[in-house]
């Protein structure tokens, strides 16, 4: 499995970062930049002890600046991408872990209104069930990417959020680790997402998305809940779409009831009629155009897009969730 490919797609899609250049000469040295960033950190109310401790350990990570160069989605279709991201061994592992954690996942799913299979699917796609979380110092890479300047405001906000995490959760600098872009833990949350959505899943008083699966499960579920997830609905389905369909209707921007898509010639993947219900507004997606896979997606898919605005990511998660669901796990 090419984990560098997968991680580049996921993190790149989350932030839609362009290819990054080297710092411009007029930005001054990294040390000068940190002097100003330190003042901003103190002005933001970060405790002085936290600021002093963190800034004494910050380093420029040129590798983080250079990491966002490939665009894997332009090099693959879902036919080649899905087998890489969701190979059979991952399906088997997902089903095994679902069974192992079923009681806990059921309780968390009921609390937050999210079906457990989607929690496990996110866990698997984001971090390979906690095996691929990244080992970069989050504060250094976010400071480095802010200094680079292409997305300074974004990464400065993430840097300040990471400082708040360090202070609030009493996490040492060296333990606050993540991807080259600062995505952290088994959920690969950016620091701002951690502050907004991290949960204490097992009631031990900590929000440890790095080494505690319970906290990771609860955090993922809470994120989806807050994004509008509905436990009574699923995500969507693969369908057949006639070549005559107006391509301007394709995309999340267009919502229609099943009957409207039925009238336009859209059918279930097996050729049968669409569901006979008009209480949902659904959209047609074609991530690879007319020659690729076609989907009807529902509001839960829209909620998932708040996690990562990449259809390749969304389809990967939902595909794994279906493989967890069928056949039923004893």
PDB file of C-alpha atoms in Angstrom:
ATOM      1  CA  UNK A   1       0.000   0.000   0.000  1.00  0.00           C
ATOM      2  CA  UNK A   2       1.358   3.417  -0.966  1.00  0.00           C
ATOM      3  CA  UNK A   3       0.627   5.298   2.261  1.00  0.00           C
ATOM      4  CA  UNK A   4       2.413   8.423   1.045  1.00  0.00           C
ATOM      5  CA  UNK A   5      -0.057   8.551  -1.845  1.00  0.00           C
ATOM      6  CA  UNK A   6      -3.066   8.125   0.412  1.00  0.00           C
ATOM      7  CA  UNK A   7      -1.923  10.649   2.977  1.00  0.00           C
ATOM      8  CA  UNK A   8      -1.082  13.231   0.335  1.00  0.00           C
ATOM      9  CA  UNK A   9      -4.587  12.910  -1.105  1.00  0.00           C
ATOM     10  CA  UNK A  10      -6.314  13.173   2.246  1.00  0.00           C
ATOM     11  CA  UNK A  11      -4.366  16.073   3.736  1.00  0.00           C
ATOM     12  CA  UNK A  12      -4.095  17.873   0.428  1.00  0.00           C
ATOM     13  CA  UNK A  13      -7.830  17.658  -0.118  1.00  0.00           C
ATOM     14  CA  UNK A  14      -8.623  18.838   3.410  1.00  0.00           C
ATOM     15  CA  UNK A  15      -6.851  22.114   2.904  1.00  0.00           C
ATOM     16  CA  UNK A  16      -6.696  22.416  -0.901  1.00  0.00           C
ATOM     17  CA  UNK A  17      -3.177  23.678  -0.621  1.00  0.00           C
ATOM     18  CA  UNK A  18      -1.344  24.725  -3.788  1.00  0.00           C
ATOM     19  CA  UNK A  19       2.209  23.570  -4.416  1.00  0.00           C
ATOM     20  CA  UNK A  20       4.382  25.468  -1.983  1.00  0.00           C
ATOM     21  CA  UNK A  21       7.329  27.650  -2.870  1.00  0.00           C
ATOM     22  CA  UNK A  22      10.347  28.459  -0.747  1.00  0.00           C
ATOM     23  CA  UNK A  23       9.982  31.412   1.634  1.00  0.00           C
ATOM     24  CA  UNK A  24      10.308  34.766  -0.084  1.00  0.00           C
ATOM     25  CA  UNK A  25      13.375  36.809   0.697  1.00  0.00           C
ATOM     26  CA  UNK A  26      11.374  39.757   2.024  1.00  0.00           C
ATOM     27  CA  UNK A  27       9.831  37.603   4.752  1.00  0.00           C
ATOM     28  CA  UNK A  28      13.045  37.724   6.751  1.00  0.00           C
ATOM     29  CA  UNK A  29      14.536  34.829   8.655  1.00  0.00           C
ATOM     30  CA  UNK A  30      12.541  32.105  10.375  1.00  0.00           C
ATOM     31  CA  UNK A  31      13.876  33.405  13.682  1.00  0.00           C
ATOM     32  CA  UNK A  32      12.545  36.878  12.954  1.00  0.00           C
ATOM     33  CA  UNK A  33       9.193  35.394  12.017  1.00  0.00           C
ATOM     34  CA  UNK A  34       9.073  33.447  15.277  1.00  0.00           C
ATOM     35  CA  UNK A  35       9.751  36.603  17.253  1.00  0.00           C
ATOM     36  CA  UNK A  36       6.584  38.153  15.865  1.00  0.00           C
ATOM     37  CA  UNK A  37       4.650  34.892  16.176  1.00  0.00           C
ATOM     38  CA  UNK A  38       5.651  34.693  19.824  1.00  0.00           C
ATOM     39  CA  UNK A  39       4.209  38.137  20.466  1.00  0.00           C
ATOM     40  CA  UNK A  40       0.971  37.126  18.718  1.00  0.00           C
ATOM     41  CA  UNK A  41       0.802  33.951  20.796  1.00  0.00           C
ATOM     42  CA  UNK A  42       1.067  35.861  24.057  1.00  0.00           C
ATOM     43  CA  UNK A  43      -1.468  38.420  22.810  1.00  0.00           C
ATOM     44  CA  UNK A  44      -3.844  35.541  22.042  1.00  0.00           C
ATOM     45  CA  UNK A  45      -3.806  34.586  25.711  1.00  0.00           C
ATOM     46  CA  UNK A  46      -1.592  31.518  25.522  1.00  0.00           C
ATOM     47  CA  UNK A  47       0.087  31.033  28.946  1.00  0.00           C
ATOM     48  CA  UNK A  48       3.623  32.422  28.976  1.00  0.00           C
ATOM     49  CA  UNK A  49       5.051  29.161  30.318  1.00  0.00           C
ATOM     50  CA  UNK A  50       3.588  27.269  27.366  1.00  0.00           C
ATOM     51  CA  UNK A  51       4.845  29.856  24.881  1.00  0.00           C
ATOM     52  CA  UNK A  52       8.357  29.882  26.323  1.00  0.00           C
ATOM     53  CA  UNK A  53       8.569  26.103  26.369  1.00  0.00           C
ATOM     54  CA  UNK A  54       7.257  25.680  22.822  1.00  0.00           C
ATOM     55  CA  UNK A  55       9.259  28.439  21.156  1.00  0.00           C
ATOM     56  CA  UNK A  56      12.488  27.149  22.646  1.00  0.00           C
ATOM     57  CA  UNK A  57      11.954  23.932  20.651  1.00  0.00           C
ATOM     58  CA  UNK A  58      10.597  25.201  17.324  1.00  0.00           C
ATOM     59  CA  UNK A  59      12.542  24.331  14.181  1.00  0.00           C
ATOM     60  CA  UNK A  60      12.085  25.096  10.493  1.00  0.00           C
ATOM     61  CA  UNK A  61      10.855  22.008   8.633  1.00  0.00           C
ATOM     62  CA  UNK A  62      11.664  22.485   4.948  1.00  0.00           C
ATOM     63  CA  UNK A  63      10.426  18.949   4.298  1.00  0.00           C
ATOM     64  CA  UNK A  64       6.925  19.984   5.378  1.00  0.00           C
ATOM     65  CA  UNK A  65       7.051  22.930   2.986  1.00  0.00           C
ATOM     66  CA  UNK A  66       8.087  20.655   0.123  1.00  0.00           C
ATOM     67  CA  UNK A  67       5.635  17.824   0.821  1.00  0.00           C
ATOM     68  CA  UNK A  68       2.566  19.198  -0.944  1.00  0.00           C
ATOM     69  CA  UNK A  69       3.656  18.773  -4.559  1.00  0.00           C
ATOM     70  CA  UNK A  70       1.852  15.757  -5.995  1.00  0.00           C
ATOM     71  CA  UNK A  71      -1.781  15.683  -7.080  1.00  0.00           C
ATOM     72  CA  UNK A  72      -2.624  11.958  -6.968  1.00  0.00           C
ATOM     73  CA  UNK A  73      -6.287  12.414  -7.813  1.00  0.00           C
ATOM     74  CA  UNK A  74      -5.328  13.625 -11.281  1.00  0.00           C
ATOM     75  CA  UNK A  75      -3.285  10.471 -11.796  1.00  0.00           C
ATOM     76  CA  UNK A  76      -5.962   7.948 -10.810  1.00  0.00           C
ATOM     77  CA  UNK A  77      -9.599   7.042 -11.262  1.00  0.00           C
ATOM     78  CA  UNK A  78     -11.754   5.399  -8.622  1.00  0.00           C
ATOM     79  CA  UNK A  79     -11.158   2.088 -10.393  1.00  0.00           C
ATOM     80  CA  UNK A  80      -7.450   2.290  -9.579  1.00  0.00           C
ATOM     81  CA  UNK A  81      -7.683   4.414  -6.437  1.00  0.00           C
ATOM     82  CA  UNK A  82     -10.127   2.359  -4.367  1.00  0.00           C
ATOM     83  CA  UNK A  83      -8.094  -0.877  -4.534  1.00  0.00           C
ATOM     84  CA  UNK A  84      -5.076   1.062  -3.257  1.00  0.00           C
ATOM     85  CA  UNK A  85      -6.851   2.855  -0.426  1.00  0.00           C
ATOM     86  CA  UNK A  86      -9.261   0.071   0.540  1.00  0.00           C
ATOM     87  CA  UNK A  87      -7.495  -3.206  -0.303  1.00  0.00           C
ATOM     88  CA  UNK A  88      -8.960  -6.521   0.801  1.00  0.00           C
ATOM     89  CA  UNK A  89      -6.659  -6.791   3.798  1.00  0.00           C
ATOM     90  CA  UNK A  90      -7.975  -3.472   5.081  1.00  0.00           C
ATOM     91  CA  UNK A  91     -11.556  -4.637   4.649  1.00  0.00           C
ATOM     92  CA  UNK A  92     -10.763  -7.755   6.656  1.00  0.00           C
ATOM     93  CA  UNK A  93      -9.032  -5.727   9.352  1.00  0.00           C
ATOM     94  CA  UNK A  94     -11.922  -3.252   9.506  1.00  0.00           C
ATOM     95  CA  UNK A  95     -14.433  -6.051   9.974  1.00  0.00           C
ATOM     96  CA  UNK A  96     -12.266  -7.690  12.636  1.00  0.00           C
ATOM     97  CA  UNK A  97     -11.826  -4.436  14.563  1.00  0.00           C
ATOM     98  CA  UNK A  98     -15.519  -3.643  14.232  1.00  0.00           C
ATOM     99  CA  UNK A  99     -16.312  -6.962  15.884  1.00  0.00           C
ATOM    100  CA  UNK A 100     -13.630  -6.453  18.542  1.00  0.00           C
ATOM    101  CA  UNK A 101     -14.910  -2.990  19.525  1.00  0.00           C
ATOM    102  CA  UNK A 102     -18.590  -3.576  18.736  1.00  0.00           C
ATOM    103  CA  UNK A 103     -19.945  -2.961  22.251  1.00  0.00           C
ATOM    104  CA  UNK A 104     -18.056   0.307  22.663  1.00  0.00           C
ATOM    105  CA  UNK A 105     -18.791   1.441  19.106  1.00  0.00           C
ATOM    106  CA  UNK A 106     -22.490   0.726  19.594  1.00  0.00           C
ATOM    107  CA  UNK A 107     -22.611   2.860  22.734  1.00  0.00           C
ATOM    108  CA  UNK A 108     -20.755   5.718  21.065  1.00  0.00           C
ATOM    109  CA  UNK A 109     -22.888   5.416  17.948  1.00  0.00           C
ATOM    110  CA  UNK A 110     -26.069   5.670  19.989  1.00  0.00           C
ATOM    111  CA  UNK A 111     -24.750   8.637  21.973  1.00  0.00           C
ATOM    112  CA  UNK A 112     -23.819  10.686  18.909  1.00  0.00           C
ATOM    113  CA  UNK A 113     -26.278   9.319  16.362  1.00  0.00           C
ATOM    114  CA  UNK A 114     -23.696   7.868  13.968  1.00  0.00           C
ATOM    115  CA  UNK A 115     -23.657   4.294  12.675  1.00  0.00           C
ATOM    116  CA  UNK A 116     -20.523   2.518  13.993  1.00  0.00           C
ATOM    117  CA  UNK A 117     -19.451   1.251  10.559  1.00  0.00           C
ATOM    118  CA  UNK A 118     -18.784   4.815   9.429  1.00  0.00           C
ATOM    119  CA  UNK A 119     -16.652   5.479  12.516  1.00  0.00           C
ATOM    120  CA  UNK A 120     -14.519   2.420  11.744  1.00  0.00           C
ATOM    121  CA  UNK A 121     -14.317   3.335   8.058  1.00  0.00           C
ATOM    122  CA  UNK A 122     -13.040   6.814   8.889  1.00  0.00           C
ATOM    123  CA  UNK A 123     -10.556   5.303  11.326  1.00  0.00           C
ATOM    124  CA  UNK A 124      -9.268   2.976   8.648  1.00  0.00           C
ATOM    125  CA  UNK A 125      -8.996   5.495   5.826  1.00  0.00           C
ATOM    126  CA  UNK A 126      -7.558   8.324   7.928  1.00  0.00           C
ATOM    127  CA  UNK A 127      -4.859   6.520   9.884  1.00  0.00           C
ATOM    128  CA  UNK A 128      -4.938   2.818   9.002  1.00  0.00           C
ATOM    129  CA  UNK A 129      -6.648   2.161  12.352  1.00  0.00           C
ATOM    130  CA  UNK A 130      -4.083   4.234  14.242  1.00  0.00           C
ATOM    131  CA  UNK A 131      -0.988   2.770  12.568  1.00  0.00           C
ATOM    132  CA  UNK A 132      -0.280   5.824  10.396  1.00  0.00           C
ATOM    133  CA  UNK A 133      -0.523   9.057  12.361  1.00  0.00           C
ATOM    134  CA  UNK A 134       2.645  10.925  11.410  1.00  0.00           C
ATOM    135  CA  UNK A 135       5.651  11.754  13.555  1.00  0.00           C
ATOM    136  CA  UNK A 136       6.229  15.422  12.757  1.00  0.00           C
ATOM    137  CA  UNK A 137       6.212  17.963  15.607  1.00  0.00           C
ATOM    138  CA  UNK A 138       2.916  19.734  14.979  1.00  0.00           C
ATOM    139  CA  UNK A 139       4.023  23.095  16.318  1.00  0.00           C
ATOM    140  CA  UNK A 140       7.146  23.175  14.170  1.00  0.00           C
ATOM    141  CA  UNK A 141       5.437  22.176  10.936  1.00  0.00           C
ATOM    142  CA  UNK A 142       2.534  24.581  11.344  1.00  0.00           C
ATOM    143  CA  UNK A 143       4.948  27.407  12.186  1.00  0.00           C
ATOM    144  CA  UNK A 144       7.073  26.458   9.167  1.00  0.00           C
ATOM    145  CA  UNK A 145       4.088  26.437   6.820  1.00  0.00           C
ATOM    146  CA  UNK A 146       2.873  29.761   8.205  1.00  0.00           C
ATOM    147  CA  UNK A 147       6.339  31.204   7.597  1.00  0.00           C
ATOM    148  CA  UNK A 148       6.332  29.894   4.016  1.00  0.00           C
ATOM    149  CA  UNK A 149       3.484  32.320   3.461  1.00  0.00           C
ATOM    150  CA  UNK A 150       1.251  30.704   0.858  1.00  0.00           C
ATOM    151  CA  UNK A 151      -1.415  29.924   3.460  1.00  0.00           C
ATOM    152  CA  UNK A 152      -0.038  31.967   6.335  1.00  0.00           C
ATOM    153  CA  UNK A 153      -3.360  32.839   7.983  1.00  0.00           C
ATOM    154  CA  UNK A 154      -4.526  29.226   7.885  1.00  0.00           C
ATOM    155  CA  UNK A 155      -1.393  27.734   9.390  1.00  0.00           C
ATOM    156  CA  UNK A 156      -0.933  30.517  11.915  1.00  0.00           C
ATOM    157  CA  UNK A 157      -4.430  29.729  13.184  1.00  0.00           C
ATOM    158  CA  UNK A 158      -3.506  26.038  13.403  1.00  0.00           C
ATOM    159  CA  UNK A 159      -0.263  26.871  15.197  1.00  0.00           C
ATOM    160  CA  UNK A 160      -2.079  28.926  17.827  1.00  0.00           C
ATOM    161  CA  UNK A 161      -4.623  26.137  18.230  1.00  0.00           C
ATOM    162  CA  UNK A 162      -1.790  23.640  18.766  1.00  0.00           C
ATOM    163  CA  UNK A 163      -0.358  25.889  21.473  1.00  0.00           C
ATOM    164  CA  UNK A 164      -3.769  25.942  23.175  1.00  0.00           C
ATOM    165  CA  UNK A 165      -3.888  22.138  23.047  1.00  0.00           C
ATOM    166  CA  UNK A 166      -0.438  21.951  24.588  1.00  0.00           C
ATOM    167  CA  UNK A 167      -1.605  24.207  27.418  1.00  0.00           C
ATOM    168  CA  UNK A 168      -5.125  22.843  27.970  1.00  0.00           C
ATOM    169  CA  UNK A 169      -4.324  19.151  27.687  1.00  0.00           C
ATOM    170  CA  UNK A 170      -0.892  19.396  29.301  1.00  0.00           C
ATOM    171  CA  UNK A 171       0.711  17.627  26.338  1.00  0.00           C
ATOM    172  CA  UNK A 172       4.502  18.011  26.079  1.00  0.00           C
ATOM    173  CA  UNK A 173       5.860  19.589  22.884  1.00  0.00           C
ATOM    174  CA  UNK A 174       7.514  16.373  21.748  1.00  0.00           C
ATOM    175  CA  UNK A 175       4.296  14.350  22.146  1.00  0.00           C
ATOM    176  CA  UNK A 176       2.190  16.712  20.029  1.00  0.00           C
ATOM    177  CA  UNK A 177       2.856  14.902  16.760  1.00  0.00           C
ATOM    178  CA  UNK A 178       1.092  14.664  13.430  1.00  0.00           C
ATOM    179  CA  UNK A 179       1.456  14.725   9.669  1.00  0.00           C
ATOM    180  CA  UNK A 180       3.650  17.099   7.664  1.00  0.00           C
ATOM    181  CA  UNK A 181       0.654  19.467   7.583  1.00  0.00           C
ATOM    182  CA  UNK A 182      -0.214  19.152  11.275  1.00  0.00           C
ATOM    183  CA  UNK A 183      -3.063  16.614  11.087  1.00  0.00           C
ATOM    184  CA  UNK A 184      -3.076  14.696  14.352  1.00  0.00           C
ATOM    185  CA  UNK A 185      -3.852  11.328  15.830  1.00  0.00           C
ATOM    186  CA  UNK A 186      -6.035   8.423  14.775  1.00  0.00           C
ATOM    187  CA  UNK A 187      -8.626  10.852  13.404  1.00  0.00           C
ATOM    188  CA  UNK A 188      -6.049  13.091  11.689  1.00  0.00           C
ATOM    189  CA  UNK A 189      -7.680  16.217  13.115  1.00  0.00           C
ATOM    190  CA  UNK A 190      -6.075  19.570  12.465  1.00  0.00           C
ATOM    191  CA  UNK A 191      -5.500  21.437  15.755  1.00  0.00           C
ATOM    192  CA  UNK A 192      -8.570  23.647  15.298  1.00  0.00           C
ATOM    193  CA  UNK A 193     -10.691  20.543  14.713  1.00  0.00           C
ATOM    194  CA  UNK A 194      -9.258  18.971  17.848  1.00  0.00           C
ATOM    195  CA  UNK A 195     -10.291  22.002  19.899  1.00  0.00           C
ATOM    196  CA  UNK A 196     -13.782  21.936  18.379  1.00  0.00           C
ATOM    197  CA  UNK A 197     -14.531  18.213  18.275  1.00  0.00           C
ATOM    198  CA  UNK A 198     -12.160  16.077  20.388  1.00  0.00           C
ATOM    199  CA  UNK A 199     -14.051  14.011  22.953  1.00  0.00           C
ATOM    200  CA  UNK A 200     -13.238  12.005  26.072  1.00  0.00           C
ATOM    201  CA  UNK A 201     -14.680   8.708  24.913  1.00  0.00           C
ATOM    202  CA  UNK A 202     -13.940   6.586  27.971  1.00  0.00           C
ATOM    203  CA  UNK A 203     -14.377   9.151  30.739  1.00  0.00           C
ATOM    204  CA  UNK A 204     -10.750   9.187  31.921  1.00  0.00           C
ATOM    205  CA  UNK A 205     -10.572  12.982  31.792  1.00  0.00           C
ATOM    206  CA  UNK A 206      -8.380  13.126  28.686  1.00  0.00           C
ATOM    207  CA  UNK A 207      -8.990  13.653  24.969  1.00  0.00           C
ATOM    208  CA  UNK A 208      -6.271  11.416  23.619  1.00  0.00           C
ATOM    209  CA  UNK A 209      -6.855  10.867  19.901  1.00  0.00           C
ATOM    210  CA  UNK A 210      -3.306   9.534  19.520  1.00  0.00           C
ATOM    211  CA  UNK A 211      -3.252   6.407  21.674  1.00  0.00           C
ATOM    212  CA  UNK A 212      -6.834   5.948  22.883  1.00  0.00           C
ATOM    213  CA  UNK A 213      -9.235   4.450  20.300  1.00  0.00           C
ATOM    214  CA  UNK A 214     -12.227   5.275  22.527  1.00  0.00           C
ATOM    215  CA  UNK A 215     -11.433   8.973  22.306  1.00  0.00           C
ATOM    216  CA  UNK A 216     -10.819   8.686  18.564  1.00  0.00           C
ATOM    217  CA  UNK A 217     -14.173   6.939  18.029  1.00  0.00           C
ATOM    218  CA  UNK A 218     -16.090   9.507  20.062  1.00  0.00           C
ATOM    219  CA  UNK A 219     -14.293  12.416  18.415  1.00  0.00           C
ATOM    220  CA  UNK A 220     -15.063  11.147  14.914  1.00  0.00           C
ATOM    221  CA  UNK A 221     -18.697  10.557  15.838  1.00  0.00           C
ATOM    222  CA  UNK A 222     -19.074  13.991  17.422  1.00  0.00           C
ATOM    223  CA  UNK A 223     -17.596  15.657  14.340  1.00  0.00           C
ATOM    224  CA  UNK A 224     -20.131  13.946  12.091  1.00  0.00           C
ATOM    225  CA  UNK A 225     -22.971  14.709  14.495  1.00  0.00           C
ATOM    226  CA  UNK A 226     -22.086  18.397  14.460  1.00  0.00           C
ATOM    227  CA  UNK A 227     -21.842  18.306  10.656  1.00  0.00           C
ATOM    228  CA  UNK A 228     -25.479  17.199  10.495  1.00  0.00           C
ATOM    229  CA  UNK A 229     -25.213  13.414  10.279  1.00  0.00           C
ATOM    230  CA  UNK A 230     -28.508  11.506  10.560  1.00  0.00           C
ATOM    231  CA  UNK A 231     -28.444   8.000  12.032  1.00  0.00           C
ATOM    232  CA  UNK A 232     -31.707   7.150  10.275  1.00  0.00           C
ATOM    233  CA  UNK A 233     -30.168   7.588   6.837  1.00  0.00           C
ATOM    234  CA  UNK A 234     -27.225   6.161   4.912  1.00  0.00           C
ATOM    235  CA  UNK A 235     -24.778   7.979   2.625  1.00  0.00           C
ATOM    236  CA  UNK A 236     -25.977   7.166  -0.883  1.00  0.00           C
ATOM    237  CA  UNK A 237     -25.660   4.456  -3.539  1.00  0.00           C
ATOM    238  CA  UNK A 238     -23.916   3.643  -6.785  1.00  0.00           C
ATOM    239  CA  UNK A 239     -26.271   4.084  -9.739  1.00  0.00           C
ATOM    240  CA  UNK A 240     -26.625   3.973 -13.507  1.00  0.00           C
ATOM    241  CA  UNK A 241     -26.885   7.331 -15.260  1.00  0.00           C
ATOM    242  CA  UNK A 242     -27.894   7.770 -18.909  1.00  0.00           C
ATOM    243  CA  UNK A 243     -25.380   9.414 -21.215  1.00  0.00           C
ATOM    244  CA  UNK A 244     -28.084  11.952 -22.081  1.00  0.00           C
ATOM    245  CA  UNK A 245     -28.096  13.431 -18.552  1.00  0.00           C
ATOM    246  CA  UNK A 246     -27.310  17.142 -18.542  1.00  0.00           C
ATOM    247  CA  UNK A 247     -23.859  17.379 -16.937  1.00  0.00           C
ATOM    248  CA  UNK A 248     -24.764  20.730 -15.386  1.00  0.00           C
ATOM    249  CA  UNK A 249     -26.985  18.750 -13.002  1.00  0.00           C
ATOM    250  CA  UNK A 250     -24.041  16.749 -11.679  1.00  0.00           C
ATOM    251  CA  UNK A 251     -22.606  17.810  -8.322  1.00  0.00           C
ATOM    252  CA  UNK A 252     -23.644  18.519  -4.750  1.00  0.00           C
ATOM    253  CA  UNK A 253     -25.044  21.891  -5.752  1.00  0.00           C
ATOM    254  CA  UNK A 254     -28.053  20.242  -7.446  1.00  0.00           C
ATOM    255  CA  UNK A 255     -30.563  18.507  -5.183  1.00  0.00           C
ATOM    256  CA  UNK A 256     -33.621  16.660  -6.417  1.00  0.00           C
ATOM    257  CA  UNK A 257     -36.021  14.022  -5.017  1.00  0.00           C
ATOM    258  CA  UNK A 258     -35.648  10.429  -6.190  1.00  0.00           C
ATOM    259  CA  UNK A 259     -38.657  10.804  -8.496  1.00  0.00           C
ATOM    260  CA  UNK A 260     -36.989  13.638 -10.394  1.00  0.00           C
ATOM    261  CA  UNK A 261     -33.823  11.614 -10.975  1.00  0.00           C
ATOM    262  CA  UNK A 262     -35.970   8.621 -11.915  1.00  0.00           C
ATOM    263  CA  UNK A 263     -37.662  10.737 -14.571  1.00  0.00           C
ATOM    264  CA  UNK A 264     -34.248  11.744 -15.901  1.00  0.00           C
ATOM    265  CA  UNK A 265     -33.294   8.099 -16.389  1.00  0.00           C
ATOM    266  CA  UNK A 266     -31.190   7.458 -13.270  1.00  0.00           C
ATOM    267  CA  UNK A 267     -31.559   3.896 -11.956  1.00  0.00           C
ATOM    268  CA  UNK A 268     -30.141   1.712  -9.208  1.00  0.00           C
ATOM    269  CA  UNK A 269     -26.863   0.016 -10.086  1.00  0.00           C
ATOM    270  CA  UNK A 270     -28.722  -3.204 -10.928  1.00  0.00           C
ATOM    271  CA  UNK A 271     -31.066  -1.329 -13.274  1.00  0.00           C
ATOM    272  CA  UNK A 272     -34.088  -1.309 -10.966  1.00  0.00           C
ATOM    273  CA  UNK A 273     -36.129   1.794 -10.131  1.00  0.00           C
ATOM    274  CA  UNK A 274     -34.934   4.235  -7.493  1.00  0.00           C
ATOM    275  CA  UNK A 275     -36.593   4.222  -4.041  1.00  0.00           C
ATOM    276  CA  UNK A 276     -40.211   5.321  -4.123  1.00  0.00           C
ATOM    277  CA  UNK A 277     -39.885   8.152  -1.626  1.00  0.00           C
ATOM    278  CA  UNK A 278     -39.659  11.912  -1.987  1.00  0.00           C
ATOM    279  CA  UNK A 279     -38.668  12.905   1.542  1.00  0.00           C
ATOM    280  CA  UNK A 280     -34.976  13.267   0.634  1.00  0.00           C
ATOM    281  CA  UNK A 281     -33.093  15.673  -1.598  1.00  0.00           C
ATOM    282  CA  UNK A 282     -30.250  13.828  -3.315  1.00  0.00           C
ATOM    283  CA  UNK A 283     -27.487  14.616  -5.794  1.00  0.00           C
ATOM    284  CA  UNK A 284     -25.698  12.853  -8.644  1.00  0.00           C
ATOM    285  CA  UNK A 285     -21.914  12.621  -8.459  1.00  0.00           C
ATOM    286  CA  UNK A 286     -19.506  11.512 -11.180  1.00  0.00           C
ATOM    287  CA  UNK A 287     -15.983  11.949  -9.752  1.00  0.00           C
ATOM    288  CA  UNK A 288     -14.445  10.554 -12.966  1.00  0.00           C
ATOM    289  CA  UNK A 289     -16.972  11.888 -15.461  1.00  0.00           C
ATOM    290  CA  UNK A 290     -19.342   9.945 -17.678  1.00  0.00           C
ATOM    291  CA  UNK A 291     -16.944   7.018 -18.092  1.00  0.00           C
ATOM    292  CA  UNK A 292     -16.462   6.499 -14.369  1.00  0.00           C
ATOM    293  CA  UNK A 293     -18.598   5.419 -11.431  1.00  0.00           C
ATOM    294  CA  UNK A 294     -21.807   7.304 -10.766  1.00  0.00           C
ATOM    295  CA  UNK A 295     -23.492   7.868  -7.414  1.00  0.00           C
ATOM    296  CA  UNK A 296     -26.615   9.292  -5.847  1.00  0.00           C
ATOM    297  CA  UNK A 297     -25.553  10.829  -2.537  1.00  0.00           C
ATOM    298  CA  UNK A 298     -27.599  11.996   0.435  1.00  0.00           C
ATOM    299  CA  UNK A 299     -27.191  14.532   3.223  1.00  0.00           C
ATOM    300  CA  UNK A 300     -24.896  12.241   5.227  1.00  0.00           C
ATOM    301  CA  UNK A 301     -22.429  12.367   2.356  1.00  0.00           C
ATOM    302  CA  UNK A 302     -22.626  16.148   2.549  1.00  0.00           C
ATOM    303  CA  UNK A 303     -21.816  15.905   6.248  1.00  0.00           C
ATOM    304  CA  UNK A 304     -18.794  13.759   5.413  1.00  0.00           C
ATOM    305  CA  UNK A 305     -17.571  16.472   3.044  1.00  0.00           C
ATOM    306  CA  UNK A 306     -17.113  18.723   6.071  1.00  0.00           C
ATOM    307  CA  UNK A 307     -14.387  16.310   7.171  1.00  0.00           C
ATOM    308  CA  UNK A 308     -12.580  16.319   3.838  1.00  0.00           C
ATOM    309  CA  UNK A 309     -13.886  17.954   0.670  1.00  0.00           C
ATOM    310  CA  UNK A 310     -12.649  15.252  -1.671  1.00  0.00           C
ATOM    311  CA  UNK A 311     -15.021  12.878  -3.422  1.00  0.00           C
ATOM    312  CA  UNK A 312     -12.210  10.340  -3.595  1.00  0.00           C
ATOM    313  CA  UNK A 313     -11.970  10.495   0.178  1.00  0.00           C
ATOM    314  CA  UNK A 314     -15.752  10.375   0.618  1.00  0.00           C
ATOM    315  CA  UNK A 315     -16.207   7.416  -1.703  1.00  0.00           C
ATOM    316  CA  UNK A 316     -13.298   5.590  -0.035  1.00  0.00           C
ATOM    317  CA  UNK A 317     -14.891   5.963   3.402  1.00  0.00           C
ATOM    318  CA  UNK A 318     -18.370   5.017   2.236  1.00  0.00           C
ATOM    319  CA  UNK A 319     -17.068   2.074   0.214  1.00  0.00           C
ATOM    320  CA  UNK A 320     -15.264   0.699   3.275  1.00  0.00           C
ATOM    321  CA  UNK A 321     -18.393   1.258   5.366  1.00  0.00           C
ATOM    322  CA  UNK A 322     -20.377  -0.875   2.909  1.00  0.00           C
ATOM    323  CA  UNK A 323     -17.780  -3.632   3.046  1.00  0.00           C
ATOM    324  CA  UNK A 324     -18.055  -3.592   6.839  1.00  0.00           C
ATOM    325  CA  UNK A 325     -21.851  -3.834   6.633  1.00  0.00           C
ATOM    326  CA  UNK A 326     -22.067  -6.609   4.043  1.00  0.00           C
ATOM    327  CA  UNK A 327     -21.999  -9.478   4.664  1.00  0.00           C
ATOM    328  CA  UNK A 328     -23.296  -9.074   8.206  1.00  0.00           C
ATOM    329  CA  UNK A 329     -20.706  -9.628  10.932  1.00  0.00           C
ATOM    330  CA  UNK A 330     -21.620 -12.373  13.406  1.00  0.00           C
TER     331      UNK A 330
END
